[in-house]
Amino acid sequence: MKRIAIEMDEVIIDLNHKFSPDAASHEAQTGSLDSAKPQQSRPALFQEIEELIGEESFYAGLPALPDAQRVIERLAQEYEIFITTAAVEFPRSLTAKLEWLKANFPFISPMNIICCSSKGILNADYLIDAHPQNFAQFTGEGVLFTTAQNQQETGYVRVDSWRDIEQRFL
């Protein structure tokens, strides 16, 4: 059975919802966000966001991206699914992330949740991620999940939504 590793933040969970649900959704759909990396274009805001993400309560109440739950459940019938997260960078968020996954994706075994910053350790056929730098050490096929920050990236297989993932893999 082939394996798909799926990054949690920005691919499964709607992080932008916490900051500005209406604007984030509109900007993600229209591409009107500044496509520069936030740490470069707005360092103070980026620092504030990193601090918020590090809080234990940050993930409570955040929604999954549209169709993520349905499509991942379907994928799990034909692929071995692993959820990846860089929770080690924000250790206080680890418990909250695990609780969020348990509540929103009860069909994913805790044994299939991988906390890692380097995606090079993953033994999977595919990695769906919003950050192209995570494909550098990954030995399988990287699939770039479109966000406002990565729209200018080229040279990757790209998906824009969970419906695109469904069409590609099922």
PDB file of C-alpha atoms in Angstrom:
ATOM      1  CA  MET A   1       0.000   0.000   0.000  1.00  0.00           C
ATOM      2  CA  LYS A   2       1.417   3.402  -0.944  1.00  0.00           C
ATOM      3  CA  ARG A   3       1.939   6.049   1.729  1.00  0.00           C
ATOM      4  CA  ILE A   4       0.906   9.691   1.767  1.00  0.00           C
ATOM      5  CA  ALA A   5       2.331  12.077   4.366  1.00  0.00           C
ATOM      6  CA  ILE A   6       0.238  15.211   4.858  1.00  0.00           C
ATOM      7  CA  GLU A   7       1.456  18.328   6.656  1.00  0.00           C
ATOM      8  CA  MET A   8      -1.046  19.554   9.227  1.00  0.00           C
ATOM      9  CA  ASP A   9      -0.613  23.349   9.241  1.00  0.00           C
ATOM     10  CA  GLU A  10      -2.032  25.171   6.221  1.00  0.00           C
ATOM     11  CA  VAL A  11      -2.823  21.896   4.438  1.00  0.00           C
ATOM     12  CA  ILE A  12      -5.342  20.301   6.801  1.00  0.00           C
ATOM     13  CA  ILE A  13      -6.071  23.030   9.324  1.00  0.00           C
ATOM     14  CA  ASP A  14      -7.143  26.568   8.452  1.00  0.00           C
ATOM     15  CA  LEU A  15      -4.622  28.657  10.418  1.00  0.00           C
ATOM     16  CA  ASN A  16      -5.741  31.884   8.741  1.00  0.00           C
ATOM     17  CA  HIS A  17      -9.192  31.481  10.290  1.00  0.00           C
ATOM     18  CA  LYS A  18      -7.801  32.546  13.666  1.00  0.00           C
ATOM     19  CA  PHE A  19      -6.456  35.824  12.327  1.00  0.00           C
ATOM     20  CA  SER A  20      -9.131  37.013   9.897  1.00  0.00           C
ATOM     21  CA  PRO A  21     -11.577  34.393   8.645  1.00  0.00           C
ATOM     22  CA  ASP A  22     -13.209  36.488   5.915  1.00  0.00           C
ATOM     23  CA  ALA A  23     -10.045  38.125   4.624  1.00  0.00           C
ATOM     24  CA  ALA A  24      -7.969  34.964   4.796  1.00  0.00           C
ATOM     25  CA  SER A  25     -10.515  32.957   2.858  1.00  0.00           C
ATOM     26  CA  HIS A  26     -10.937  35.651   0.216  1.00  0.00           C
ATOM     27  CA  GLU A  27      -7.208  36.258  -0.135  1.00  0.00           C
ATOM     28  CA  ALA A  28      -6.431  32.567  -0.386  1.00  0.00           C
ATOM     29  CA  GLN A  29      -8.999  32.155  -3.156  1.00  0.00           C
ATOM     30  CA  THR A  30      -8.047  35.268  -5.108  1.00  0.00           C
ATOM     31  CA  GLY A  31      -4.320  35.293  -4.455  1.00  0.00           C
ATOM     32  CA  SER A  32      -4.495  38.912  -3.304  1.00  0.00           C
ATOM     33  CA  LEU A  33      -2.218  38.402  -0.300  1.00  0.00           C
ATOM     34  CA  ASP A  34       1.324  39.683  -0.607  1.00  0.00           C
ATOM     35  CA  SER A  35       3.095  36.605  -1.907  1.00  0.00           C
ATOM     36  CA  ALA A  36       6.363  37.486  -0.189  1.00  0.00           C
ATOM     37  CA  LYS A  37       7.349  35.327   2.736  1.00  0.00           C
ATOM     38  CA  PRO A  38       5.784  36.941   5.836  1.00  0.00           C
ATOM     39  CA  GLN A  39       9.009  36.755   7.846  1.00  0.00           C
ATOM     40  CA  GLN A  40      10.595  39.003   5.199  1.00  0.00           C
ATOM     41  CA  SER A  41       7.734  41.333   4.333  1.00  0.00           C
ATOM     42  CA  ARG A  42       6.317  41.847   7.846  1.00  0.00           C
ATOM     43  CA  PRO A  43       8.726  40.557  10.514  1.00  0.00           C
ATOM     44  CA  ALA A  44       6.824  41.998  13.507  1.00  0.00           C
ATOM     45  CA  LEU A  45       3.586  40.351  12.392  1.00  0.00           C
ATOM     46  CA  PHE A  46       5.418  37.095  11.708  1.00  0.00           C
ATOM     47  CA  GLN A  47       6.864  37.140  15.248  1.00  0.00           C
ATOM     48  CA  GLU A  48       3.388  37.754  16.701  1.00  0.00           C
ATOM     49  CA  ILE A  49       1.949  34.880  14.659  1.00  0.00           C
ATOM     50  CA  GLU A  50       4.728  32.538  15.801  1.00  0.00           C
ATOM     51  CA  GLU A  51       3.998  33.439  19.428  1.00  0.00           C
ATOM     52  CA  LEU A  52       0.264  32.793  18.971  1.00  0.00           C
ATOM     53  CA  ILE A  53       0.868  29.438  17.290  1.00  0.00           C
ATOM     54  CA  GLY A  54       3.048  28.459  20.244  1.00  0.00           C
ATOM     55  CA  GLU A  55       0.174  28.920  22.703  1.00  0.00           C
ATOM     56  CA  GLU A  56      -1.611  25.796  23.892  1.00  0.00           C
ATOM     57  CA  SER A  57      -5.055  27.221  23.116  1.00  0.00           C
ATOM     58  CA  PHE A  58      -4.269  28.362  19.571  1.00  0.00           C
ATOM     59  CA  TYR A  59      -5.666  25.302  17.766  1.00  0.00           C
ATOM     60  CA  ALA A  60      -8.901  25.050  19.754  1.00  0.00           C
ATOM     61  CA  GLY A  61     -11.864  25.755  17.516  1.00  0.00           C
ATOM     62  CA  LEU A  62      -9.936  26.050  14.260  1.00  0.00           C
ATOM     63  CA  PRO A  63     -11.710  24.403  11.321  1.00  0.00           C
ATOM     64  CA  ALA A  64     -10.285  21.900   8.904  1.00  0.00           C
ATOM     65  CA  LEU A  65      -9.906  23.204   5.371  1.00  0.00           C
ATOM     66  CA  PRO A  66     -12.918  22.515   3.125  1.00  0.00           C
ATOM     67  CA  ASP A  67     -13.233  18.848   2.126  1.00  0.00           C
ATOM     68  CA  ALA A  68     -10.092  17.815   4.065  1.00  0.00           C
ATOM     69  CA  GLN A  69     -11.872  15.459   6.443  1.00  0.00           C
ATOM     70  CA  ARG A  70     -13.924  13.758   3.749  1.00  0.00           C
ATOM     71  CA  VAL A  71     -11.022  13.358   1.302  1.00  0.00           C
ATOM     72  CA  ILE A  72      -8.500  12.161   3.902  1.00  0.00           C
ATOM     73  CA  GLU A  73     -10.988   9.573   5.124  1.00  0.00           C
ATOM     74  CA  ARG A  74     -11.398   8.339   1.531  1.00  0.00           C
ATOM     75  CA  LEU A  75      -7.626   8.364   0.975  1.00  0.00           C
ATOM     76  CA  ALA A  76      -7.183   6.258   4.122  1.00  0.00           C
ATOM     77  CA  GLN A  77      -9.150   3.472   2.442  1.00  0.00           C
ATOM     78  CA  GLU A  78      -6.576   3.185  -0.360  1.00  0.00           C
ATOM     79  CA  TYR A  79      -3.344   4.611   1.103  1.00  0.00           C
ATOM     80  CA  GLU A  80      -1.502   4.522   4.385  1.00  0.00           C
ATOM     81  CA  ILE A  81      -1.909   8.073   5.694  1.00  0.00           C
ATOM     82  CA  PHE A  82       0.535   9.900   7.974  1.00  0.00           C
ATOM     83  CA  ILE A  83      -0.033  13.356   9.394  1.00  0.00           C
ATOM     84  CA  THR A  84       3.132  15.404   9.856  1.00  0.00           C
ATOM     85  CA  THR A  85       3.652  18.488  11.948  1.00  0.00           C
ATOM     86  CA  ALA A  86       6.609  20.565  13.024  1.00  0.00           C
ATOM     87  CA  ALA A  87       5.239  20.688  16.566  1.00  0.00           C
ATOM     88  CA  VAL A  88       8.758  20.363  17.930  1.00  0.00           C
ATOM     89  CA  GLU A  89       9.301  23.988  16.906  1.00  0.00           C
ATOM     90  CA  PHE A  90       6.348  25.012  19.111  1.00  0.00           C
ATOM     91  CA  PRO A  91       6.395  22.412  21.912  1.00  0.00           C
ATOM     92  CA  ARG A  92       3.487  23.938  23.848  1.00  0.00           C
ATOM     93  CA  SER A  93       1.264  23.395  20.800  1.00  0.00           C
ATOM     94  CA  LEU A  94       1.878  19.645  20.620  1.00  0.00           C
ATOM     95  CA  THR A  95      -0.921  18.594  22.984  1.00  0.00           C
ATOM     96  CA  ALA A  96      -3.368  20.982  21.324  1.00  0.00           C
ATOM     97  CA  LYS A  97      -2.487  19.657  17.867  1.00  0.00           C
ATOM     98  CA  LEU A  98      -2.944  16.056  18.971  1.00  0.00           C
ATOM     99  CA  GLU A  99      -6.295  16.876  20.590  1.00  0.00           C
ATOM    100  CA  TRP A 100      -7.401  18.711  17.433  1.00  0.00           C
ATOM    101  CA  LEU A 101      -6.473  15.736  15.248  1.00  0.00           C
ATOM    102  CA  LYS A 102      -8.263  13.313  17.576  1.00  0.00           C
ATOM    103  CA  ALA A 103     -11.435  15.432  17.468  1.00  0.00           C
ATOM    104  CA  ASN A 104     -11.399  16.156  13.731  1.00  0.00           C
ATOM    105  CA  PHE A 105      -9.739  13.029  12.292  1.00  0.00           C
ATOM    106  CA  PRO A 106     -10.647  10.187  14.675  1.00  0.00           C
ATOM    107  CA  PHE A 107      -9.885   7.631  11.951  1.00  0.00           C
ATOM    108  CA  ILE A 108      -6.168   8.596  11.978  1.00  0.00           C
ATOM    109  CA  SER A 109      -4.244   6.433  14.429  1.00  0.00           C
ATOM    110  CA  PRO A 110      -1.964   8.283  16.864  1.00  0.00           C
ATOM    111  CA  MET A 111       0.729   5.929  15.547  1.00  0.00           C
ATOM    112  CA  ASN A 112       0.390   7.704  12.185  1.00  0.00           C
ATOM    113  CA  ILE A 113       1.118  11.193  13.520  1.00  0.00           C
ATOM    114  CA  ILE A 114       4.722  12.260  13.040  1.00  0.00           C
ATOM    115  CA  CYS A 115       6.277  15.290  14.712  1.00  0.00           C
ATOM    116  CA  CYS A 116       9.302  16.391  12.735  1.00  0.00           C
ATOM    117  CA  SER A 117      10.858  19.505  11.314  1.00  0.00           C
ATOM    118  CA  SER A 118      12.866  17.700   8.645  1.00  0.00           C
ATOM    119  CA  LYS A 119      10.652  15.888   6.166  1.00  0.00           C
ATOM    120  CA  GLY A 120      13.697  13.925   5.008  1.00  0.00           C
ATOM    121  CA  ILE A 121      13.023  11.328   7.701  1.00  0.00           C
ATOM    122  CA  LEU A 122       9.648  10.420   6.205  1.00  0.00           C
ATOM    123  CA  ASN A 123       9.325   7.092   4.431  1.00  0.00           C
ATOM    124  CA  ALA A 124       6.356   7.888   2.182  1.00  0.00           C
ATOM    125  CA  ASP A 125       5.603   7.906  -1.513  1.00  0.00           C
ATOM    126  CA  TYR A 126       4.043  11.381  -1.445  1.00  0.00           C
ATOM    127  CA  LEU A 127       4.261  14.455   0.774  1.00  0.00           C
ATOM    128  CA  ILE A 128       1.506  17.061   0.560  1.00  0.00           C
ATOM    129  CA  ASP A 129       2.874  20.280   2.041  1.00  0.00           C
ATOM    130  CA  ALA A 130       2.487  24.052   1.679  1.00  0.00           C
ATOM    131  CA  HIS A 131       6.198  24.753   2.116  1.00  0.00           C
ATOM    132  CA  PRO A 132       8.342  23.740  -0.876  1.00  0.00           C
ATOM    133  CA  GLN A 133      11.556  23.755   1.176  1.00  0.00           C
ATOM    134  CA  ASN A 134      10.186  20.635   2.902  1.00  0.00           C
ATOM    135  CA  PHE A 135      10.607  18.689  -0.345  1.00  0.00           C
ATOM    136  CA  ALA A 136      14.392  19.228  -0.469  1.00  0.00           C
ATOM    137  CA  GLN A 137      15.293  16.184   1.635  1.00  0.00           C
ATOM    138  CA  PHE A 138      12.113  14.194   1.032  1.00  0.00           C
ATOM    139  CA  THR A 139      12.820  11.223  -1.249  1.00  0.00           C
ATOM    140  CA  GLY A 140       9.257  10.688  -2.506  1.00  0.00           C
ATOM    141  CA  GLU A 141       7.139  12.974  -4.684  1.00  0.00           C
ATOM    142  CA  GLY A 142       6.333  16.384  -3.238  1.00  0.00           C
ATOM    143  CA  VAL A 143       2.893  17.839  -3.887  1.00  0.00           C
ATOM    144  CA  LEU A 144       2.636  21.570  -3.173  1.00  0.00           C
ATOM    145  CA  PHE A 145      -0.640  22.664  -1.570  1.00  0.00           C
ATOM    146  CA  THR A 146      -1.347  26.207  -2.742  1.00  0.00           C
ATOM    147  CA  THR A 147      -1.384  29.014  -0.186  1.00  0.00           C
ATOM    148  CA  ALA A 148      -1.103  32.758  -0.670  1.00  0.00           C
ATOM    149  CA  GLN A 149       2.562  32.582   0.339  1.00  0.00           C
ATOM    150  CA  ASN A 150       3.624  29.943  -2.201  1.00  0.00           C
ATOM    151  CA  GLN A 151       1.757  31.028  -5.327  1.00  0.00           C
ATOM    152  CA  GLN A 152       4.938  32.177  -7.052  1.00  0.00           C
ATOM    153  CA  GLU A 153       6.735  28.860  -6.509  1.00  0.00           C
ATOM    154  CA  THR A 154       7.252  26.799  -9.651  1.00  0.00           C
ATOM    155  CA  GLY A 155       8.691  23.410 -10.459  1.00  0.00           C
ATOM    156  CA  TYR A 156       6.370  21.387  -8.237  1.00  0.00           C
ATOM    157  CA  VAL A 157       3.281  19.289  -8.718  1.00  0.00           C
ATOM    158  CA  ARG A 158       0.616  21.622  -7.318  1.00  0.00           C
ATOM    159  CA  VAL A 159      -2.873  21.189  -5.883  1.00  0.00           C
ATOM    160  CA  ASP A 160      -5.183  24.066  -5.020  1.00  0.00           C
ATOM    161  CA  SER A 161      -7.725  22.289  -2.825  1.00  0.00           C
ATOM    162  CA  TRP A 162      -8.729  18.997  -1.275  1.00  0.00           C
ATOM    163  CA  ARG A 163     -10.922  18.353  -4.299  1.00  0.00           C
ATOM    164  CA  ASP A 164      -7.767  18.560  -6.442  1.00  0.00           C
ATOM    165  CA  ILE A 165      -6.116  16.021  -4.138  1.00  0.00           C
ATOM    166  CA  GLU A 166      -9.154  13.779  -4.439  1.00  0.00           C
ATOM    167  CA  GLN A 167      -8.968  13.901  -8.246  1.00  0.00           C
ATOM    168  CA  ARG A 168      -5.221  13.263  -8.274  1.00  0.00           C
ATOM    169  CA  PHE A 169      -5.108  10.321  -5.876  1.00  0.00           C
ATOM    170  CA  LEU A 170      -8.534   8.642  -6.091  1.00  0.00           C
TER     171      LEU A 170
END
